[in-house]
Coordinates of C-alpha atoms and ligand atoms in Angstrom, one line a residue:
M1 CA -167.2 21.7 51.5
L2 CA -163.7 22.4 50.2
Q3 CA -164.5 26.0 49.1
G4 CA -161.8 28.2 50.5
K5 CA -160.1 25.4 52.4
K6 CA -156.3 25.5 52.6
I7 CA -154.8 22.1 51.8
L8 CA -151.2 21.3 52.3
L9 CA -150.3 18.4 50.1
G10 CA -147.1 16.3 50.8
V11 CA -146.0 14.2 47.9
T12 CA -143.5 11.4 48.5
G13 CA -141.4 9.3 46.3
G14 CA -143.6 6.5 44.8
I15 CA -144.8 5.8 41.4
A16 CA -148.2 6.9 42.4
A17 CA -146.9 10.5 42.7
Y18 CA -148.3 11.2 39.3
K19 CA -151.9 10.6 40.7
A20 CA -151.2 13.4 43.2
V21 CA -151.3 15.8 40.2
E22 CA -154.9 14.9 39.6
V23 CA -155.6 15.3 43.4
V24 CA -154.4 18.9 43.2
S25 CA -156.5 19.6 40.1
R26 CA -159.6 18.2 41.7
L27 CA -159.0 20.0 45.0
R28 CA -158.7 23.3 43.1
K29 CA -161.8 22.6 41.0
A30 CA -163.6 22.1 44.3
G31 CA -162.5 25.5 45.5
A32 CA -159.6 24.6 47.7
E33 CA -156.2 26.4 47.8
V34 CA -153.3 23.9 47.6
R35 CA -149.7 24.3 48.5
V36 CA -147.4 21.4 47.7
V37 CA -144.3 20.1 49.6
M38 CA -142.4 17.4 47.8
T39 CA -139.7 15.1 49.1
K40 CA -136.5 15.1 46.9
E41 CA -137.4 11.5 45.9
A42 CA -140.9 12.6 44.7
T43 CA -139.2 15.0 42.3
E44 CA -137.6 11.9 40.6
F45 CA -141.2 10.8 39.6
V46 CA -142.9 14.2 38.9
T47 CA -141.3 17.5 38.5
E48 CA -141.7 20.4 40.9
L49 CA -142.8 22.5 37.9
T50 CA -145.8 20.3 37.3
F51 CA -147.1 20.8 40.8
R52 CA -146.3 24.5 40.7
E53 CA -148.4 25.0 37.5
I54 CA -151.3 22.8 38.7
S55 CA -151.4 24.3 42.2
G56 CA -150.7 27.9 41.1
N57 CA -148.3 28.2 44.0
P58 CA -144.6 27.7 44.6
V59 CA -143.6 24.2 45.6
A60 CA -141.4 23.5 48.6
V61 CA -138.7 20.8 48.4
D62 CA -135.5 22.0 49.8
M63 CA -135.1 23.3 53.4
W64 CA -132.2 25.4 52.3
A65 CA -133.7 27.0 49.2
P66 CA -133.9 30.8 49.3
I67 CA -137.2 31.9 50.8
Q68 CA -139.7 33.0 48.3
H69 CA -143.1 33.8 49.9
W70 CA -143.2 32.4 53.4
N71 CA -141.3 33.5 56.4
V72 CA -139.8 30.4 58.0
A73 CA -141.2 28.2 55.2
H74 CA -142.0 25.0 57.1
I75 CA -143.6 26.8 60.0
A76 CA -145.5 29.2 57.8
L77 CA -146.8 26.3 55.7
A78 CA -147.8 24.3 58.7
E79 CA -149.7 27.2 60.3
W80 CA -151.4 28.1 57.0
A81 CA -153.0 24.6 56.5
D82 CA -156.6 23.8 57.4
L83 CA -155.6 20.2 56.6
A84 CA -152.5 18.3 55.6
L85 CA -152.6 15.4 53.2
V86 CA -149.7 13.1 52.3
A87 CA -150.5 11.3 49.0
P88 CA -148.9 9.1 48.1
A89 CA -147.6 8.2 51.5
T90 CA -144.7 5.7 51.2
A91 CA -143.6 3.3 54.0
N92 CA -140.7 5.6 54.6
I93 CA -142.8 8.7 55.3
L94 CA -145.1 6.7 57.6
A95 CA -142.1 5.5 59.6
K96 CA -140.6 9.0 59.8
A97 CA -143.8 10.6 60.8
A98 CA -144.5 7.9 63.4
L99 CA -141.0 8.5 64.9
G100 CA -141.2 12.3 64.6
V101 CA -138.1 12.4 62.3
A102 CA -137.5 15.9 60.8
D103 CA -134.8 15.6 58.2
D104 CA -136.4 17.3 55.2
M105 CA -138.9 19.9 54.2
L106 CA -141.9 17.6 54.4
T107 CA -141.2 15.8 57.6
T108 CA -140.2 19.0 59.3
T109 CA -143.4 20.7 58.1
L110 CA -145.6 17.7 59.2
L111 CA -144.1 18.0 62.8
A112 CA -145.3 21.6 63.0
V113 CA -148.8 21.0 61.6
T114 CA -151.5 21.2 64.2
A115 CA -154.4 20.8 61.6
P116 CA -155.8 17.3 60.9
V117 CA -153.4 15.1 58.9
F118 CA -154.4 12.5 56.3
F119 CA -152.2 9.8 54.9
A120 CA -153.0 8.0 51.6
P121 CA -150.6 5.1 51.7
A122 CA -149.3 3.5 48.5
M123 CA -146.7 0.7 48.3
N124 CA -146.2 -2.9 47.5
C125 CA -148.7 -5.2 49.2
N126 CA -146.1 -7.1 51.2
M127 CA -144.7 -3.8 52.5
Y128 CA -148.2 -2.6 53.4
A129 CA -148.8 -5.9 55.4
H130 CA -145.4 -5.7 57.1
P131 CA -145.7 -5.4 60.9
A132 CA -143.4 -2.4 61.0
V133 CA -145.7 -0.5 58.6
R134 CA -148.8 -1.7 60.5
E135 CA -147.3 -0.5 63.7
N136 CA -146.5 2.9 62.3
I137 CA -150.0 3.3 60.9
E138 CA -151.5 2.3 64.2
K139 CA -149.2 4.7 66.1
L140 CA -150.1 7.6 63.8
A141 CA -153.8 6.7 63.9
S142 CA -153.7 6.6 67.7
R143 CA -152.3 10.2 67.6
G144 CA -155.3 11.2 65.5
A145 CA -154.0 10.9 62.0
H146 CA -156.5 9.8 59.4
F147 CA -155.9 7.2 56.7
I148 CA -157.4 6.8 53.3
A149 CA -157.0 3.1 52.6
P150 CA -155.2 2.0 49.5
G151 CA -157.1 0.1 46.8
T152 CA -156.5 -3.6 46.0
G153 CA -155.4 -4.7 42.6
K154 CA -152.5 -5.0 40.2
L155 CA -149.6 -2.9 41.6
A156 CA -147.0 -1.1 39.5
C157 CA -144.4 -3.7 40.8
G158 CA -146.5 -6.5 39.2
A159 CA -147.7 -7.9 42.6
E160 CA -151.4 -8.1 43.4
G161 CA -153.0 -7.0 46.6
P162 CA -153.8 -3.9 48.7
G163 CA -151.3 -1.0 48.2
R164 CA -152.5 0.9 45.2
L165 CA -153.0 4.6 46.0
A166 CA -156.7 5.4 46.4
E167 CA -158.2 7.0 43.4
P168 CA -157.9 10.9 43.3
A169 CA -161.7 11.2 43.4
E170 CA -161.8 9.0 46.5
I171 CA -159.1 11.0 48.2
V172 CA -160.9 14.3 47.5
A173 CA -164.2 12.7 48.6
A174 CA -162.6 11.7 51.9
L175 CA -161.5 15.3 52.6
E176 CA -165.0 16.6 51.6
N177 CA -166.6 14.1 54.0
F178 CA -164.2 15.1 56.7
F179 CA -165.1 18.8 56.5
A180 CA -168.8 17.9 56.2
E181 CA -168.6 15.6 59.3
G182 CA -166.7 18.3 61.2
A183 CA -169.9 20.2 61.4
Q184 CA -172.3 17.3 61.6
L185 CA -172.7 17.2 65.4
S186 CA -172.1 20.9 66.1
G187 CA -173.9 21.9 69.3
V188 CA -174.8 18.3 70.1
K189 CA -173.6 16.9 73.5
V190 CA -172.2 13.3 73.4
L191 CA -171.4 11.4 76.5
V192 CA -169.0 8.5 76.2
T193 CA -167.8 6.1 78.9
A194 CA -164.5 4.1 78.5
A195 CA -162.2 1.7 80.3
G196 CA -163.0 -0.6 83.2
T197 CA -164.0 0.4 86.7
I198 CA -161.9 -0.8 89.6
E199 CA -163.5 -1.9 92.9
P200 CA -161.2 -1.7 95.9
I201 CA -160.6 -4.7 98.3
D202 CA -158.1 -2.9 100.6
P203 CA -155.8 0.1 100.1
V204 CA -153.5 -1.9 97.7
R205 CA -155.8 -4.3 95.9
Y206 CA -158.8 -4.1 93.7
I207 CA -161.0 -6.1 91.4
G208 CA -160.7 -4.9 87.8
N209 CA -161.0 -6.0 84.2
R210 CA -158.9 -6.0 81.0
S211 CA -160.5 -2.9 79.4
S212 CA -157.8 -0.5 78.2
G213 CA -160.2 2.3 77.2
R214 CA -159.2 2.1 73.5
M215 CA -162.7 1.5 72.2
G216 CA -164.3 4.3 74.2
Y217 CA -161.5 6.8 73.5
A218 CA -161.8 6.1 69.8
L219 CA -165.6 6.8 70.0
A220 CA -164.9 10.1 71.9
E221 CA -162.3 11.1 69.3
E222 CA -164.8 10.4 66.5
A223 CA -167.5 12.5 68.2
V224 CA -165.0 15.4 68.5
A225 CA -164.1 15.0 64.8
R226 CA -167.8 15.4 64.0
G227 CA -168.0 18.6 65.9
A228 CA -169.8 17.4 69.0
E229 CA -169.4 18.7 72.6
V230 CA -167.9 15.5 74.1
V231 CA -167.8 14.4 77.7
L232 CA -165.6 11.4 78.2
V233 CA -165.9 9.6 81.5
S234 CA -163.2 7.0 81.9
G235 CA -162.1 4.4 84.4
P236 CA -158.3 4.1 84.9
S237 CA -156.5 4.0 81.5
A238 CA -153.0 4.6 80.3
L239 CA -154.3 6.4 77.2
T240 CA -154.1 10.2 76.7
P241 CA -157.6 11.7 76.4
P242 CA -158.3 12.9 72.8
K243 CA -157.9 16.6 72.1
G244 CA -161.0 18.8 71.8
L245 CA -163.1 17.2 74.5
Q246 CA -165.6 19.5 76.4
S247 CA -164.6 17.7 79.5
F248 CA -162.8 14.6 80.7
V249 CA -163.7 13.0 84.0
S250 CA -161.6 10.3 85.5
V251 CA -163.3 7.8 87.9
E252 CA -162.4 4.6 89.6
T253 CA -165.5 2.7 90.8
A254 CA -168.8 1.9 89.3
K255 CA -170.4 4.1 92.0
E256 CA -168.3 7.1 90.9
M257 CA -169.0 6.4 87.3
R258 CA -172.8 6.2 88.0
E259 CA -172.8 9.6 89.7
V260 CA -171.1 11.4 86.8
V261 CA -172.9 9.6 84.0
L262 CA -176.4 10.1 85.4
R263 CA -175.6 13.8 85.8
E264 CA -174.1 14.3 82.4
A265 CA -176.7 12.2 80.6
E266 CA -179.4 14.6 81.6
T267 CA -178.1 17.1 79.1
S268 CA -176.6 14.7 76.5
R269 CA -178.3 13.9 73.2
I270 CA -176.2 10.8 72.6
V271 CA -174.8 8.4 75.3
I272 CA -172.5 5.6 74.4
K273 CA -171.4 3.2 77.1
A274 CA -168.3 1.4 76.0
A275 CA -167.0 1.1 79.6
A276 CA -166.6 -2.3 81.2
V277 CA -168.4 -1.6 84.4
A278 CA -167.8 -4.1 87.2
D279 CA -171.0 -5.9 88.1
Y280 CA -169.9 -6.4 91.7
H281 CA -167.8 -4.7 94.4
P282 CA -166.4 -6.1 97.6
K283 CA -169.0 -5.7 100.4
T284 CA -166.5 -4.4 102.8
V285 CA -163.2 -2.6 102.0
S286 CA -160.5 -3.1 104.5
D287 CA -158.9 0.0 105.9
H288 CA -155.6 -1.8 106.0
K289 CA -153.7 -4.2 103.8
I290 CA -155.2 -7.6 104.3
K291 CA -152.5 -9.9 105.7
K292 CA -152.1 -13.3 104.2
N293 CA -152.3 -16.4 106.4
D294 CA -152.7 -20.1 105.8
E295 CA -156.5 -19.9 105.6
E296 CA -158.6 -19.5 102.5
L297 CA -159.8 -15.9 101.9
S298 CA -163.4 -15.2 100.9
I299 CA -164.5 -11.9 99.7
I300 CA -168.2 -11.2 99.6
L301 CA -169.3 -9.3 96.6
E302 CA -172.3 -7.0 96.4
K303 CA -174.1 -6.0 93.2
N304 CA -173.2 -2.7 91.6
P305 CA -175.9 -0.5 90.2
D306 CA -176.5 -1.1 86.5
I307 CA -175.8 2.4 85.1
L308 CA -177.0 1.7 81.6
K309 CA -180.3 0.2 82.8
E310 CA -180.9 3.3 84.9
L311 CA -180.2 5.5 81.9
G312 CA -182.7 3.4 79.9
Q313 CA -185.3 4.0 82.5
K314 CA -184.8 7.7 82.4
K315 CA -184.3 8.0 78.6
R316 CA -185.7 11.3 77.3
E317 CA -187.5 11.7 74.0
G318 CA -185.0 11.9 71.2
Q319 CA -182.1 10.7 73.3
I320 CA -180.0 8.0 71.7
L321 CA -178.7 5.3 74.0
V322 CA -176.0 2.9 72.9
G323 CA -174.6 0.1 75.0
F324 CA -171.9 -2.4 74.4
A325 CA -172.1 -6.1 75.1
A326 CA -168.9 -8.0 75.8
E327 CA -169.7 -11.7 75.4
T328 CA -167.9 -15.0 75.3
Q329 CA -170.8 -17.1 74.0
N330 CA -174.4 -16.7 72.6
L331 CA -173.3 -13.2 71.3
L332 CA -176.5 -12.2 69.5
Q333 CA -178.9 -13.7 72.0
Y334 CA -177.3 -12.0 75.1
A335 CA -176.8 -8.7 73.2
K336 CA -180.4 -8.6 72.1
G337 CA -181.5 -9.4 75.6
K338 CA -179.5 -6.3 76.9
I339 CA -181.3 -4.0 74.3
A340 CA -184.6 -5.0 75.8
K341 CA -183.6 -5.1 79.4
K342 CA -181.8 -1.7 79.3
N343 CA -184.1 0.1 76.9
L344 CA -181.4 0.8 74.3
D345 CA -181.5 2.1 70.8
F346 CA -178.5 0.2 69.7
I347 CA -176.1 -2.3 71.2
V348 CA -172.6 -3.0 69.9
A349 CA -171.8 -6.7 70.5
N350 CA -168.3 -8.0 70.6
D351 CA -167.3 -11.6 71.0
V352 CA -164.2 -11.0 73.2
T353 CA -162.9 -14.5 72.6
K354 CA -162.1 -13.7 68.9
P355 CA -158.4 -12.8 68.1
G356 CA -158.2 -9.1 67.5
A357 CA -161.5 -8.4 69.2
G358 CA -162.5 -7.0 72.5
F359 CA -160.3 -6.0 75.4
N360 CA -156.9 -4.2 75.0
T361 CA -156.5 -4.6 71.3
A362 CA -156.1 -1.9 68.6
T363 CA -158.8 -3.7 66.6
N364 CA -162.3 -5.1 67.2
I365 CA -164.9 -7.2 65.4
V366 CA -168.5 -6.0 66.2
K367 CA -172.1 -6.4 65.3
I368 CA -174.2 -3.2 65.6
I369 CA -177.7 -4.3 66.5
S370 CA -180.6 -1.9 66.4
R371 CA -183.7 -1.9 68.7
G372 CA -185.7 -3.1 65.7
G373 CA -183.4 -6.1 65.3
E374 CA -181.3 -5.0 62.2
I375 CA -177.7 -6.2 62.4
E376 CA -174.7 -4.6 60.8
E377 CA -171.7 -7.0 61.0
L378 CA -168.3 -5.3 60.8
P379 CA -165.2 -7.4 60.1
L380 CA -161.9 -6.9 61.9
M381 CA -161.1 -3.2 61.9
E382 CA -159.1 -0.6 63.8
K383 CA -161.2 0.7 66.8
R384 CA -161.0 4.2 65.3
E385 CA -162.7 3.0 62.1
I386 CA -165.3 1.0 64.1
A387 CA -166.1 4.2 66.0
K388 CA -166.7 5.9 62.7
R389 CA -169.0 3.2 61.5
I390 CA -170.9 3.2 64.8
F391 CA -171.6 7.0 64.4
D392 CA -172.6 6.4 60.8
R393 CA -175.1 3.8 62.0
I394 CA -176.6 5.4 65.1
L395 CA -177.1 9.0 63.9
P396 CA -180.7 9.7 62.8
E397 CA -181.6 11.4 59.5
E398 CA -181.6 14.9 60.9
F399 CA -177.8 14.7 61.2
K400 CA -177.1 13.3 57.8
Ligands
PMT1 O1 -161.4 -0.8 76.4 P1 -160.9 -1.7 75.4 O2 -159.7 -2.5 75.8 O3 -160.8 -1.1 74.0 O4 -162.0 -2.9 75.3 C1 -163.3 -2.6 74.7 C2 -164.4 -3.4 75.4 C3 -164.3 -4.8 75.2 C4 -164.4 -3.1 76.9 C5 -165.8 -2.8 74.8 O5 -165.8 -3.1 73.4 C6 -167.0 -3.4 75.4 O6 -167.5 -4.4 75.1 N1 -167.5 -2.7 76.5 C7 -168.6 -3.1 77.3 C8 -168.1 -4.1 78.3 C9 -169.2 -4.6 79.3 O7 -169.1 -4.2 80.4 O8 -170.2 -5.3 78.7 P2 -171.4 -5.9 79.5 O9 -172.0 -6.8 78.5 O10 -171.0 -6.5 80.8 O11 -172.3 -4.6 79.8 C10 -173.3 -4.2 78.9 C11 -173.5 -2.7 78.9 O12 -174.0 -2.3 80.2 C12 -172.2 -2.0 78.7 O13 -172.5 -0.9 77.9 C13 -171.8 -1.5 80.1 O14 -171.1 -0.2 80.0 C14 -173.1 -1.3 80.8 N2 -173.0 -1.6 82.2 C15 -172.7 -2.8 82.7 C16 -172.7 -3.1 84.0 C17 -173.1 -2.1 84.9 N3 -173.1 -2.3 86.2 N4 -173.4 -0.9 84.5 C18 -173.4 -0.6 83.1 O15 -173.7 0.5 82.7

């Protein structure tokens, strides 16, 4: 998978910089070409010469050094890369990358990179747990950066916990998987729904819910990363749609979502409904703003169509239908009931009362339940990571 791939490796100033030497060696053995950019601090730990010899290429450190091979060095390097990897990634580089700081060769190059970017963090466990670092990781992940989680154990500083750079073999395997997955769903159409629908009451008011779209957008992003042709149908959301979609359709009401979803599902192999569709809409929508008075106001609600149930009734041979269940009690019982009622292959159940789970959070806690009743329980994880695990679970053998 790495044969002929051009990997740009950024090395930053941490004790784990020495492990990056082995990463380069393994990447080259796997057939990749590697060019290294070091921060000045990294050169305090490992010399430029070491990386030059092991990569077989000149190493870039200084923005102002005389140009050797590349035109405008940071731009040429950024354009050359099929993938950029920062290993080890210190708290400092994560903060700079999250902010878009460009004050040395590595940060400037990273800003110009359009290829996928991987960070392999390495730092003291308290630093890794610090809210500032967590926020920077979340911000970078939400922009599409990938993370290779650090290992847990005795750290160079003597502390024990997560923060040890992932092993070079794991880092190389993560890149191999990435390139393998990039082709996994090539030519396969995936339909994802996200965010909540809104049901108007009058020109200024509506009934809505707390769905931000984060779960659905993460799923769409993962499907794109696996090479699928992805259609994302979304209720109102403040999020920017992921890059690389085949199409993005913005809808407001359940009725609008139904129309688009039923049409797109006809040609989709995989359908994942993460949207929080309103079960009811106001029976009448006032043409003008409803004026308040001293009386109580009653709004009669009419049932919305159950889009997923309709999809279940029309399901084609080989189509994979995945629903979500947002519950506040009896999670498993209700979720299993929805599998049967809506003729699903899988349901992803989230107890939305748990801290860090459900609506408008960066993380979620889910159980992936198959039609046959097998349950995979996932602990608290970033929604992007959950999306990955959902695809790993739902894809049949032919894609693996
Ligand atoms: O968007 P986020 O802020 O990231 O929040 C994520 C989430 C909590 C919205 C998501 O994880 C989730 O649980 N989505 C489904 C919410 C929901 O509507 O659950 P439900 O149990 O009411 O519906 C079950 C399934 O039927 C869902 O797949 C839903 O899309 C579908 N449905 C429901 C009603 C309806 N009229 N038509 C439908 O298709």
